[in-house]
Every structure is written in structure tokens, then in C-alpha cells.
Amino acid sequence: MERRVRWVARAIGAAMVLVGACAGDAGGGADAGGDAEALTFSSRVYEAPAVQLPPFIGAREDLVPALDPELPGFEAVALVFDVRGASETTCTLTVERDARALRSLPGTLSEGSCEATWDGRDELGAVVDPGPVRVVGALSGRGEPVTADARVEIVRLGVSAVQLEGEGRAPLLYRAANRRTYGYVEVPVTTPPWRLGPDARESPGATALELADGRPRPLPPPWDDLVSPPLDSSSSDGLERDTHNLPTAWVAGSIPDVRVTFTTAWIGGIADPLEVEVRAIPPEGFTAEDEVEVLEGATARFVGSRSWAPSVGRYEEWLPLRFEARRPGGPWVTLPGAFTTSHRVYGLVAAPSFDRTDAPHRPWVDVVDRVAGWVDGASAEPDQVASRIVEGVFYELGLRYDNERGASFYTTYPSFSSFRNAVFDLSRFQGLENGTVINCSDAASIVSSYANMMGIDLRYRILQNRFGGGFDLNYLYAIGRGGFARSPFLSGRASFSYHAITANPDALVFDATLAVDGDGAPGSPPHTTLLVQGLTSMDYLVALSPEWSNVNVGLNEKVSLR
Amino acid sequence: MRPGLASALLVTLPLALACVSAHAQRAVSVEEVTPPGWVLIDVDVPEHESAPVRLRFAPEGQARTELLVDVLIAGDRRGAHDAARGLRETTAGELGEVQGVGDAAAGDAGFVAFVRGEVFVVVRRIGGSHDAIAIARRIDASLLQRREVALPRAFVQVPARIETVAPIQLGPEVLGAHVSVEGPGLARRTADGWLVARSGPGPLTVRVVAFDRHLRRLEHVSTAR
């Protein structure tokens, strides 16, 4: 029995030594073949030997599906492949088309990935033409190279027209195309203010996005000329229709929606995406009305949530349009870059308030710009804006009252012995082509026309002595004449045969011909300058004339414009 | 006419030719009215039938208007005097009497209004230091020479159909014109004359008011499809 136990112990010991030898350092203890009593056990845990996995590379599911190297703001995209077992290897990403290598990019290996940035150009630095390319990732250096590939599409994305829509939009009118008086050009609300397109004179191959030589077409900045729209001698009407960026006018607080027309045309043809879907991401503050795939000529409408003209003023808005793409069934990936259009908008008080509906009875660009500059976002309230118009006309246009005779230079009354149907030559006035001397008829025409264009309902009123023969005057400060005087005329005559003013529907008076004495004693010095900015008819008449009770406020019309 | 405009035309016959009765009227040419040393720069044509034409003059060698001369050939002397009275009543101050000009004149060295027979004239100085009274006397002298001149027979061609853009052809007798449109379109003055641009479908009523070189008013209205 004892000999059997010794044999079993010896066998166990040998087996343990053998196991210990397989594990490496078996630690101290029994040697092979030694007595069982000499065995000792190591306290170390058994560790399996390291296994070297074969290299693996594969395209990521969210690998960028597309890129537009010409999209403004694009610099490069990251091409990322998953890798495993990449120790002692190098990674290369190669862009190919039709089995021809366009660009070889050394990849950067990091934990689980091989990445390279690609600027969309080939080895010669030229932008790769639109269409699918094959990106081949390769690990090499340990055994046979392993590769994987993925499809990426080069696209050309842009916008050929931006239309601004909404009930608050008003038409605008340029008064002198090519600096020709009465050269009216209207920009109706149906006209997209922003367009991008080749000119008829350009060489064949030019597209909305590209010049004939393939360079990106510059995006048009807001058109600065206030008098004439852009011109094009090769168009049927002499006006630029292909590429322009015109201002728009909006009732303050109204919200524009944006409708864009996409273009994918490049010098080589139409580059509608072939293997991927592309859609536009609604700009901040907008929601997409529908999901629209970006294809040549497709339009998408984005519903706005914020006014671009919160008050009466001149505003500049930027509309960055970004895109995202996906492979069929894959995730949407935002493409680097954005197509950004800029827009100039004017805020009006309300829709234009003319009595006539024919041109040129529209808001004129140079008038709206002037008033918008005066108000500068301070208000959209009718009387406040009208007050600012009075102030601007009185102080800022260099006008002077005709102190020789009080005759009009810009306003005519075609009906003899009547002030009806007054015609105001606003075209000549805006250029001061009849000089800077005006009378009350002209001032009332200016104030009412400016106001009506801004949507303020001011009407033309005539003051006359109900008994005839004119009416006497208090001390007045005639426009451009430096201060108060007993008479607005060099002759010393202190009376008007008539006087023209403007008033709102509440009969508040707005008059830029003169300032009255606001100290309560208009018949004598000293004087306090009080511009006529919404005075009640009674307050105004009392300040204007000592025989105010004889003065009748008649007529109630709006001038016709030339 | 520029090729671009020509290619945009779709003109079908018959054109609307504006013909005016060939009756004669006492008149004086714009050349005779032009004061020595002055050049006619532009003409402002009023739309209202009783409003005068405004001639814009600059001193020879200059481009900026410094003299406005309004001329109305009324139907008769009463018409001219009515126009003069209307001007007085729509002047806030006073117009003093001016001697030696016309049948009656009022104003000052910068502004003179006078009548001579059936003709009403206003001379306005808007620049420089020119004597409006002296200029008015020169104009008055030319009015004394007015004679019977037949009105033009045809002064304008308006297409019967306007697709997009159409020029308005004015005859050589026309000194100046103003075109207006009712309907989906807009009239625009260009360096080559007037054109009408359509903005939508529908009939366009084109109204042309012109003054001939003898300062007589001409008018034409037609509808283009």
C-alpha cells in the first residue's frame, strides 16, 4: 500500500511539473521526477500566451457618403475605416475611379481606426469631377495586405434662386434704370430677389455654379445702387436677369418663408447624385415644409419663424444652407461647407398706402432706404415714423423755402383754380433736378409720398381762408431759412394765400415746410422750435396763424407720382 | 434699336398708328423758343391735358439744368388766362406785376409767368443768376412770330401685341413723350426712347402723351394684347 501511494504521488508531482512547464515559469517547487514531498505551488495566476490576430480593415457605416469640394467652407473630409490587428502595419487610403488611382492618402492608425483627410482633389491638385469614387483602405506590413473599399460620391450642390415669400412682402421700384429719369423698373413680390446663373454672353459650359473656365461663380452681394437695378445689354429688356441680389421690403414684423431652387449643374453637365440621397438642412429658424431631394431644378420651401425686419430699418440677413447625404438605408451625414446667400431687407410700417394702384405708385428703393436710414430700427409706429420723416425732410435734405414767392417747383396742379389732382414729380425731386428751393405744396408732396411708400396713410390737405384773400401768419421757421421770422418772404409779407400740409386719418398734422413756435405765444419772440409732427389741427392752426378761426382745412387727397 | 430689343419683339400687324387730325394751329418751334446761349436738355411731358410741357435748359457747354420753361398752348386766350390765374392761386406768396412781357406777366427776376394770346409760359430759374425777365422777353418775342403749322399726321407706333418687351416708336416730329400703362406692365424710359415691359398676362392699355416740336400736345391710347 505504501509503495502504491508513493507511485501515485510521484505521478501527480510529475504532472504538476509538466503543467508548470507549459505555463512558463512554474515557480519554485518540485523538479521533474523529484519526490512528491519536494513539490511547492506558485502563487501566480496562470496566463494564457498572447495571440496575434490577423489584420482587419473595414469601411465604417457612417463613412461620409458624399462631399462637394466646391461648396463654400469645405476644406476636407475625414475618411475613416475600422481596423483591428493593425500593429506593425501601415494604412493607406486610395481614392479611385474606373480602376485608376486619383489620390493616395497615408492613413493615421489609432485605436481601432485608420483615418485620412481628403480635400476632394487628385494628385495634381484638381478637384475631382462629380460622380462616385471608390475609396480603398489597405493595411500592409504584416503578411499579405488586407483591403476594404467603400463608395463615396462627389457632388456639386448649390442654389440658383432664392425666393422670399410672405404676405408681408411689398414690391419695390427703381426709379431710373441706367440713370434715365422715368426709367421705372418694378421688382414685384413674385420675383425671386436672388438669382445665380450664367450670362448670355458667357462661353458655353458656364452654369449657375461655375464660370466657363470651371471656377466657382461668385455669389452676388446685395445690390447697392438705389436708383437703377443691375443692367445687362444682352438681355431682352436691358436688365440683369441672370445673376442678381435685389433688396426686398417687408411690413415690419412679418415673417418671410424661403423657397430655394437647387442646382447641381457643373461644366460637365448635371451632377444629380447617383448613389446617395442629398437633402438640404433647414437653416436655423426655419422648418422644412417637405423633404425634398436635392436635384437640378428641384425647389424646397422653408417656413420661417422670425421676422427679418422687426422694425422700420435696413437689415442684412445671411442664409446658410447646409446639406446632408446618406447611402440607401444609411444614416444622414452632414456635409462640410454651406451655401450662404445674403439678403438686404427693408422694414415698412405697413403695406403701401397709395390711392392709385398703377406704377410708379410703389415703394421706391431710394425713398425706402432713406426713411429706413432715418428711423434705423427705432420704431414701426406710423406717427413716430411720420415724425421722423418730417424731421428728415426739414433738416437733412438741404431744402429751402421759396422766400421770394412761395412757388412750387416739383408739384403741379393741372386743374385750374383748384388744388385737386396734384402731380408730384418725385423722380426729379429725388435727384434735386429742379433745385433745392421748394414751397409748401412740394413739402406736403414729399412728406405724404414718403409716408405712403412706408405704409403710413398721410393725405394732402389745403389750408385757405374761408373768406378768401389768404391768412396772416405768426412767427414761423421756414425750412432751410435758419430760424424764426415775422414773414417767410423777403418782401415782408406775413401771410399765405394758401398752405399745403399733410394729415393722418385722425387729422393730426405733419408739416415739413415750417416749424412753429411751441412756447404758447407764437405771435411774439422768443421762440421755441416745434416741428409739426402730429399736432392736432387746432394746435397747429393756433400756432400757424393769428386768424386761425378763419382757416379752413380742405381737400383730402393723395398726390399722383411721376 | 438694339438687337436685344429687336429679338424680344413679337409685333403683329396691324400696328396701332396714332394719327392726328391734320388741322393747323398757331405755333412756334422749340428752336425759336430756346433762348440764345441755352441748350435744351430734356422735356417733361405732363399727362394732364391742361398742363404745360416743361422744357429743361442748360447753359451752352453745361449739362445741368438751370432754366425751366413751361409752355401751354391753350385752346384760346381764355384758356391761357385761366392757366395764369391758376398759377397765381397756387403760389403761396405774391407775384408782382412784370412790365413789358406778354399780354400780362407777373413774377420777378427768378420767376416769370406770362400769357401771350392763347399761350401761357412760366420761366423758372433754378440755378445760376440768369435774369428770368429778360429770358421771358426773348421767348415772348418768338411767340409773336407764331404761325399756322399743321399738326403731325402720325407720331407714334404702338404694337398691337406685346409678348415681353416692346419699344414705342416715336416720330421725328416728337419733341418729348411720356408713356404710361394700365394693366400687367410698366412703361420705362431708356436711352433709346420708351419701352413697355409686360409683367403678366392680359391686355395692356398704353397711353402716349407727346409734344411735338411746335409744343403742341398729342395723345394716343391703344390696347395691346
Coordinates of N, CA and C in Angstrom, one line a residue, chain A residues 109-265:
Chain A
L109 N -3.1 55.6 -38.1 CA -3.6 54.5 -37.3 C -3.7 54.9 -35.9
S110 N -4.9 54.6 -35.3 CA -5.1 54.8 -33.9 C -6.0 53.7 -33.4
E111 N -6.3 53.8 -32.2 CA -7.1 52.7 -31.6 C -8.3 52.4 -32.4
G112 N -8.2 51.3 -33.2 CA -9.4 50.8 -33.9 C -9.7 51.5 -35.2
S113 N -8.9 52.5 -35.7 CA -9.3 53.2 -36.9 C -8.1 53.6 -37.7
C114 N -8.3 53.7 -39.0 CA -7.4 54.3 -39.9 C -8.1 55.5 -40.5
E115 N -7.4 56.6 -40.4 CA -8.1 57.9 -40.9 C -7.2 58.7 -41.7
A116 N -7.8 59.3 -42.7 CA -7.0 60.2 -43.6 C -8.0 61.3 -43.9
T117 N -7.5 62.5 -44.1 CA -8.3 63.6 -44.6 C -8.1 63.8 -46.1
W118 N -9.2 64.1 -46.7 CA -9.1 64.3 -48.2 C -9.8 65.6 -48.5
D119 N -9.2 66.3 -49.4 CA -9.7 67.6 -49.8 C -10.5 67.6 -51.1
G120 N -10.7 66.4 -51.5 CA -11.5 66.2 -52.8 C -10.7 66.4 -54.0
R121 N -9.4 66.5 -53.9 CA -8.6 66.8 -55.1 C -7.8 65.5 -55.4
D122 N -7.3 65.5 -56.7 CA -6.5 64.4 -57.1 C -5.0 64.8 -56.9
E123 N -4.1 63.9 -57.4 CA -2.7 64.1 -57.1 C -2.2 65.4 -57.7
L124 N -2.8 65.9 -58.7 CA -2.4 67.1 -59.4 C -3.0 68.4 -58.7
G125 N -3.9 68.1 -57.8 CA -4.5 69.3 -57.1 C -5.8 69.7 -57.7
A126 N -6.3 69.0 -58.7 CA -7.5 69.4 -59.3 C -8.7 68.8 -58.6
V127 N -9.8 69.5 -58.5 CA -11.0 69.0 -57.8 C -11.5 67.8 -58.7
V128 N -11.8 66.7 -58.0 CA -12.3 65.6 -58.7 C -13.7 65.9 -59.2
D129 N -13.9 65.4 -60.4 CA -15.2 65.7 -61.1 C -16.3 65.0 -60.3
P130 N -17.5 65.5 -60.4 CA -18.7 64.9 -59.7 C -18.8 63.4 -60.2
G131 N -19.4 62.6 -59.3 CA -19.6 61.2 -59.6 C -19.1 60.4 -58.5
P132 N -19.5 59.1 -58.5 CA -19.0 58.1 -57.5 C -17.5 57.9 -57.6
V133 N -16.8 57.7 -56.5 CA -15.4 57.2 -56.4 C -15.4 56.0 -55.5
R134 N -14.3 55.3 -55.6 CA -14.1 54.1 -54.7 C -12.9 54.5 -53.8
V135 N -13.2 54.3 -52.5 CA -12.1 54.6 -51.5 C -11.6 53.2 -51.0
V136 N -10.4 52.9 -51.2 CA -9.8 51.6 -50.9 C -8.9 51.8 -49.7
G137 N -9.3 51.1 -48.6 CA -8.4 51.2 -47.4 C -7.5 49.9 -47.4
A138 N -6.2 50.1 -47.1 CA -5.3 48.9 -47.1 C -4.4 48.9 -45.9
L139 N -4.3 47.7 -45.3 CA -3.3 47.5 -44.2 C -2.2 46.7 -44.8
S140 N -1.0 47.1 -44.6 CA 0.1 46.3 -45.1 C 1.2 46.3 -44.2
G141 N 2.1 45.3 -44.3 CA 3.3 45.3 -43.4 C 3.4 44.0 -42.6
R142 N 2.3 43.3 -42.5 CA 2.3 42.0 -41.7 C 1.6 41.0 -42.6
G143 N 2.3 40.3 -43.3 CA 1.7 39.3 -44.2 C 1.1 40.0 -45.4
E144 N 0.2 39.3 -46.0 CA -0.5 39.9 -47.2 C -1.2 41.1 -46.8
P145 N -1.3 42.2 -47.7 CA -2.1 43.3 -47.4 C -3.6 42.9 -47.3
V146 N -4.3 43.6 -46.5 CA -5.7 43.4 -46.4 C -6.4 44.8 -46.8
T147 N -7.5 44.6 -47.6 CA -8.1 45.8 -48.1 C -9.6 45.8 -47.8
A148 N -10.2 46.9 -47.9 CA -11.6 47.1 -47.9 C -12.0 48.3 -48.7
D149 N -13.1 48.4 -49.2 CA -13.5 49.6 -50.0 C -14.9 50.1 -49.7
A150 N -15.1 51.3 -50.1 CA -16.4 51.9 -49.9 C -16.6 52.9 -51.0
R151 N -17.9 53.2 -51.3 CA -18.2 54.2 -52.3 C -18.5 55.5 -51.7
V152 N -17.9 56.5 -52.2 CA -18.2 57.9 -51.8 C -18.5 58.7 -53.1
E153 N -19.4 59.6 -53.0 CA -19.8 60.4 -54.2 C -19.4 61.8 -54.1
I154 N -18.8 62.3 -55.2 CA -18.5 63.7 -55.3 C -19.8 64.4 -55.9
V155 N -20.3 65.3 -55.3 CA -21.5 66.0 -55.7 C -21.2 67.5 -55.9
R156 N -22.0 68.1 -56.6 CA -22.0 69.6 -56.8 C -23.3 70.1 -56.4
L157 N -23.3 70.9 -55.3 CA -24.6 71.4 -54.7 C -24.6 72.9 -54.7
G158 N -25.8 73.4 -54.9 CA -25.9 74.9 -54.8 C -27.3 75.3 -55.1
V159 N -27.5 76.6 -55.1 CA -28.8 77.2 -55.3 C -28.7 78.2 -56.4
S160 N -29.8 78.1 -57.3 CA -29.8 79.0 -58.4 C -30.8 80.2 -58.2
A161 N -31.7 80.0 -57.2 CA -32.6 81.1 -56.9 C -33.1 81.0 -55.5
V162 N -33.3 82.1 -54.9 CA -33.9 82.2 -53.6 C -35.1 83.2 -53.7
Q163 N -36.2 82.6 -53.4 CA -37.4 83.5 -53.4 C -37.8 83.7 -51.9
L164 N -38.2 84.9 -51.6 CA -38.7 85.2 -50.3 C -40.2 85.5 -50.4
E165 N -40.9 84.7 -49.6 CA -42.4 84.7 -49.8 C -43.0 85.1 -48.4
G166 N -44.2 85.7 -48.5 CA -44.9 86.0 -47.3 C -45.9 87.2 -47.6
E167 N -46.9 87.2 -46.8 CA -47.9 88.3 -47.1 C -47.4 89.6 -46.7
G168 N -46.3 89.7 -46.0 CA -45.8 91.0 -45.6 C -44.9 91.6 -46.6
R169 N -44.6 90.9 -47.7 CA -43.6 91.5 -48.7 C -44.3 92.5 -49.6
A170 N -43.7 93.6 -49.8 CA -44.2 94.6 -50.7 C -43.3 94.8 -51.9
P171 N -43.8 95.2 -53.1 CA -43.0 95.4 -54.2 C -42.1 96.6 -54.0
L172 N -41.0 96.7 -54.8 CA -40.1 97.8 -54.8 C -40.0 98.3 -56.2
L173 N -39.6 99.6 -56.3 CA -39.5 100.1 -57.7 C -38.2 100.9 -57.7
Y174 N -37.4 100.7 -58.8 CA -36.2 101.5 -59.1 C -36.7 102.6 -60.0
R175 N -36.3 103.9 -59.8 CA -36.9 105.0 -60.5 C -36.2 105.4 -61.7
A176 N -35.0 105.0 -61.9 CA -34.2 105.4 -63.1 C -33.2 104.4 -63.5
A177 N -33.7 103.4 -64.3 CA -32.8 102.4 -64.8 C -31.7 103.1 -65.7
N178 N -30.5 102.7 -65.5 CA -29.4 103.3 -66.2 C -29.4 104.8 -66.1
R179 N -29.8 105.3 -65.0 CA -29.8 106.7 -64.6 C -30.7 107.6 -65.6
R180 N -31.7 106.9 -66.2 CA -32.6 107.6 -67.1 C -33.8 108.0 -66.3
T181 N -34.1 109.3 -66.2 CA -35.3 109.7 -65.4 C -36.5 109.1 -66.0
Y182 N -37.4 108.6 -65.2 CA -38.6 107.9 -65.6 C -38.3 106.5 -66.1
G183 N -37.2 106.0 -65.8 CA -36.8 104.6 -66.2 C -37.2 103.6 -65.2
Y184 N -38.5 103.5 -65.0 CA -39.1 102.7 -63.9 C -38.9 101.3 -64.1
V185 N -38.4 100.6 -63.1 CA -38.3 99.1 -63.1 C -38.9 98.6 -61.7
E186 N -39.9 97.8 -61.8 CA -40.5 97.3 -60.6 C -39.9 95.9 -60.3
V187 N -39.7 95.7 -59.0 CA -39.4 94.3 -58.5 C -40.6 93.8 -57.8
P188 N -41.5 93.1 -58.5 CA -42.7 92.6 -57.9 C -42.4 91.5 -56.9
V189 N -43.4 91.2 -56.0 CA -43.2 90.2 -55.0 C -43.0 88.8 -55.6
T190 N -43.4 88.7 -56.8 CA -43.3 87.4 -57.5 C -41.9 87.1 -58.0
T191 N -41.0 88.1 -58.0 CA -39.7 88.0 -58.5 C -38.7 87.5 -57.4
P192 N -38.0 86.4 -57.6 CA -37.0 86.0 -56.6 C -35.9 87.1 -56.6
P193 N -35.6 87.6 -55.4 CA -34.7 88.7 -55.4 C -33.2 88.2 -55.6
W194 N -33.0 86.9 -55.4 CA -31.7 86.4 -55.5 C -31.6 85.3 -56.6
R195 N -30.7 85.5 -57.5 CA -30.5 84.6 -58.6 C -29.1 84.4 -58.9
L196 N -28.8 83.2 -59.4 CA -27.4 82.9 -59.8 C -27.5 82.1 -61.2
G197 N -26.9 82.7 -62.2 CA -26.9 82.0 -63.4 C -26.0 82.6 -64.4
P198 N -25.7 81.8 -65.5 CA -24.7 82.3 -66.5 C -25.4 83.4 -67.3
D199 N -24.5 84.3 -67.7 CA -24.9 85.4 -68.6 C -25.0 84.9 -70.1
A200 N -25.8 85.5 -70.9 CA -25.9 85.0 -72.3 C -24.6 85.2 -73.0
R201 N -23.8 86.1 -72.5 CA -22.5 86.3 -73.3 C -21.4 85.3 -72.8
E202 N -21.6 84.5 -71.8 CA -20.6 83.6 -71.4 C -20.4 82.5 -72.3
S203 N -19.2 81.9 -72.3 CA -18.9 80.8 -73.2 C -19.8 79.6 -72.8
P204 N -20.0 78.7 -73.8 CA -20.7 77.5 -73.5 C -20.1 76.7 -72.4
G205 N -20.9 76.1 -71.6 CA -20.4 75.3 -70.5 C -20.5 76.0 -69.1
A206 N -20.7 77.3 -69.2 CA -20.9 78.0 -67.9 C -22.3 77.6 -67.3
T207 N -22.3 77.4 -66.0 CA -23.5 77.1 -65.4 C -23.8 78.0 -64.2
A208 N -24.9 77.8 -63.5 CA -25.2 78.7 -62.4 C -24.0 78.7 -61.4
L209 N -23.4 77.5 -61.2 CA -22.4 77.4 -60.1 C -21.0 77.6 -60.6
E210 N -20.8 77.5 -61.9 CA -19.4 77.6 -62.4 C -19.3 78.5 -63.6
L211 N -18.2 79.2 -63.7 CA -17.9 80.0 -64.8 C -17.5 79.1 -66.0
A212 N -17.3 79.6 -67.1 CA -17.0 78.8 -68.3 C -15.6 78.1 -68.1
D213 N -14.8 78.6 -67.3 CA -13.5 78.0 -67.1 C -13.5 77.0 -65.9
G214 N -14.6 76.8 -65.3 CA -14.8 75.8 -64.3 C -14.6 76.4 -62.9
R215 N -14.2 77.6 -62.8 CA -14.1 78.2 -61.4 C -15.5 78.5 -60.9
P216 N -15.6 78.4 -59.5 CA -16.9 78.7 -58.9 C -17.4 80.1 -59.3
R217 N -18.7 80.2 -59.6 CA -19.2 81.5 -59.9 C -19.4 82.3 -58.6
P218 N -18.9 83.6 -58.5 CA -19.0 84.3 -57.3 C -20.5 84.6 -57.0
L219 N -20.8 84.5 -55.7 CA -22.2 84.8 -55.3 C -22.4 86.3 -55.3
P220 N -23.6 86.8 -55.8 CA -23.8 88.2 -55.8 C -24.0 88.8 -54.5
P221 N -23.3 89.9 -54.2 CA -23.6 90.6 -52.9 C -24.9 91.4 -53.1
P222 N -25.4 91.9 -52.0 CA -26.6 92.8 -52.2 C -26.3 94.0 -53.1
W223 N -27.2 94.3 -54.0 CA -27.1 95.3 -55.0 C -27.2 96.7 -54.2
D224 N -26.2 97.5 -54.4 CA -26.1 98.8 -53.6 C -26.8 100.0 -54.3
D225 N -26.9 99.9 -55.6 CA -27.5 101.1 -56.3 C -28.9 101.2 -55.9
L226 N -29.3 102.4 -55.5 CA -30.7 102.7 -55.0 C -31.6 103.2 -56.1
V227 N -31.0 103.5 -57.3 CA -31.7 104.2 -58.3 C -32.0 103.3 -59.5
S228 N -31.0 102.5 -59.8 CA -31.1 101.6 -61.0 C -30.9 100.2 -60.6
P229 N -31.6 99.3 -61.2 CA -31.3 97.9 -61.0 C -30.1 97.5 -61.8
P230 N -29.5 96.3 -61.6 CA -28.4 96.0 -62.4 C -28.8 95.8 -63.9
L231 N -27.9 96.1 -64.8 CA -28.2 96.1 -66.2 C -27.5 95.0 -66.9
D232 N -28.0 94.6 -68.1 CA -27.4 93.6 -68.9 C -27.8 93.9 -70.4
S233 N -26.8 94.4 -71.1 CA -27.1 94.8 -72.5 C -27.5 93.6 -73.4
S234 N -27.2 92.4 -72.9 CA -27.6 91.3 -73.8 C -28.9 90.7 -73.4
S235 N -29.6 91.3 -72.5 CA -31.0 90.8 -72.1 C -32.0 91.5 -73.0
S236 N -33.2 90.9 -73.1 CA -34.2 91.5 -74.0 C -34.7 92.9 -73.5
D237 N -34.6 93.1 -72.3 CA -35.1 94.4 -71.8 C -34.0 95.3 -71.2
G238 N -32.7 94.8 -71.3 CA -31.6 95.6 -70.8 C -31.3 95.5 -69.4
L239 N -32.1 94.6 -68.7 CA -31.9 94.4 -67.3 C -31.3 93.1 -67.0
E240 N -30.5 93.1 -65.9 CA -29.8 91.9 -65.5 C -30.8 90.9 -64.9
R241 N -30.9 89.7 -65.5 CA -31.9 88.7 -65.1 C -31.2 87.4 -64.6
D242 N -29.9 87.3 -64.9 CA -29.3 86.0 -64.6 C -28.7 85.9 -63.2
T243 N -28.0 86.9 -62.8 CA -27.4 86.9 -61.5 C -27.6 88.2 -60.9
H244 N -28.3 88.2 -59.8 CA -28.6 89.5 -59.1 C -29.0 89.2 -57.6
N245 N -28.9 90.2 -56.8 CA -29.3 90.1 -55.4 C -29.9 91.4 -55.1
L246 N -31.2 91.5 -55.2 CA -32.0 92.7 -55.1 C -32.6 92.8 -53.7
P247 N -32.8 94.0 -53.2 CA -33.4 94.1 -51.8 C -34.9 93.8 -51.9
T248 N -35.5 93.5 -50.7 CA -36.9 93.3 -50.6 C -37.4 94.2 -49.5
A249 N -38.7 94.5 -49.5 CA -39.3 95.3 -48.5 C -40.4 94.5 -47.8
W250 N -40.5 94.6 -46.5 CA -41.5 93.8 -45.7 C -42.2 94.7 -44.7
V251 N -43.4 94.4 -44.4 CA -44.1 95.0 -43.3 C -43.3 94.6 -42.0
A252 N -42.9 95.6 -41.2 CA -42.1 95.2 -40.0 C -42.8 94.2 -39.2
G253 N -42.1 93.2 -38.8 CA -42.6 92.1 -38.0 C -43.1 90.9 -38.8
S254 N -43.3 91.1 -40.1 CA -43.8 90.0 -40.9 C -42.6 89.0 -41.1
I255 N -43.0 87.8 -41.3 CA -42.0 86.7 -41.4 C -41.9 86.1 -42.8
P256 N -40.7 86.1 -43.3 CA -40.6 85.5 -44.7 C -40.4 84.0 -44.6
D257 N -40.9 83.4 -45.6 CA -40.6 82.0 -45.9 C -39.6 82.0 -47.1
V258 N -38.8 81.0 -47.2 CA -37.8 80.9 -48.2 C -38.0 79.7 -49.1
R259 N -38.0 80.0 -50.4 CA -38.1 78.9 -51.4 C -36.8 78.9 -52.2
V260 N -36.1 77.8 -52.1 CA -34.8 77.8 -52.8 C -35.0 76.8 -54.0
T261 N -34.3 77.2 -55.1 CA -34.2 76.3 -56.2 C -32.8 75.7 -56.3
F262 N -32.7 74.4 -56.3 CA -31.4 73.8 -56.2 C -30.8 73.7 -57.6
T263 N -29.5 73.6 -57.7 CA -28.8 73.3 -58.9 C -27.6 72.4 -58.6
T264 N -27.4 71.5 -59.5 CA -26.3 70.6 -59.4 C -25.5 70.6 -60.7
A265 N -25.7 71.7 -61.5 CA -25.0 71.7 -62.8 C -23.6 72.2 -62.6

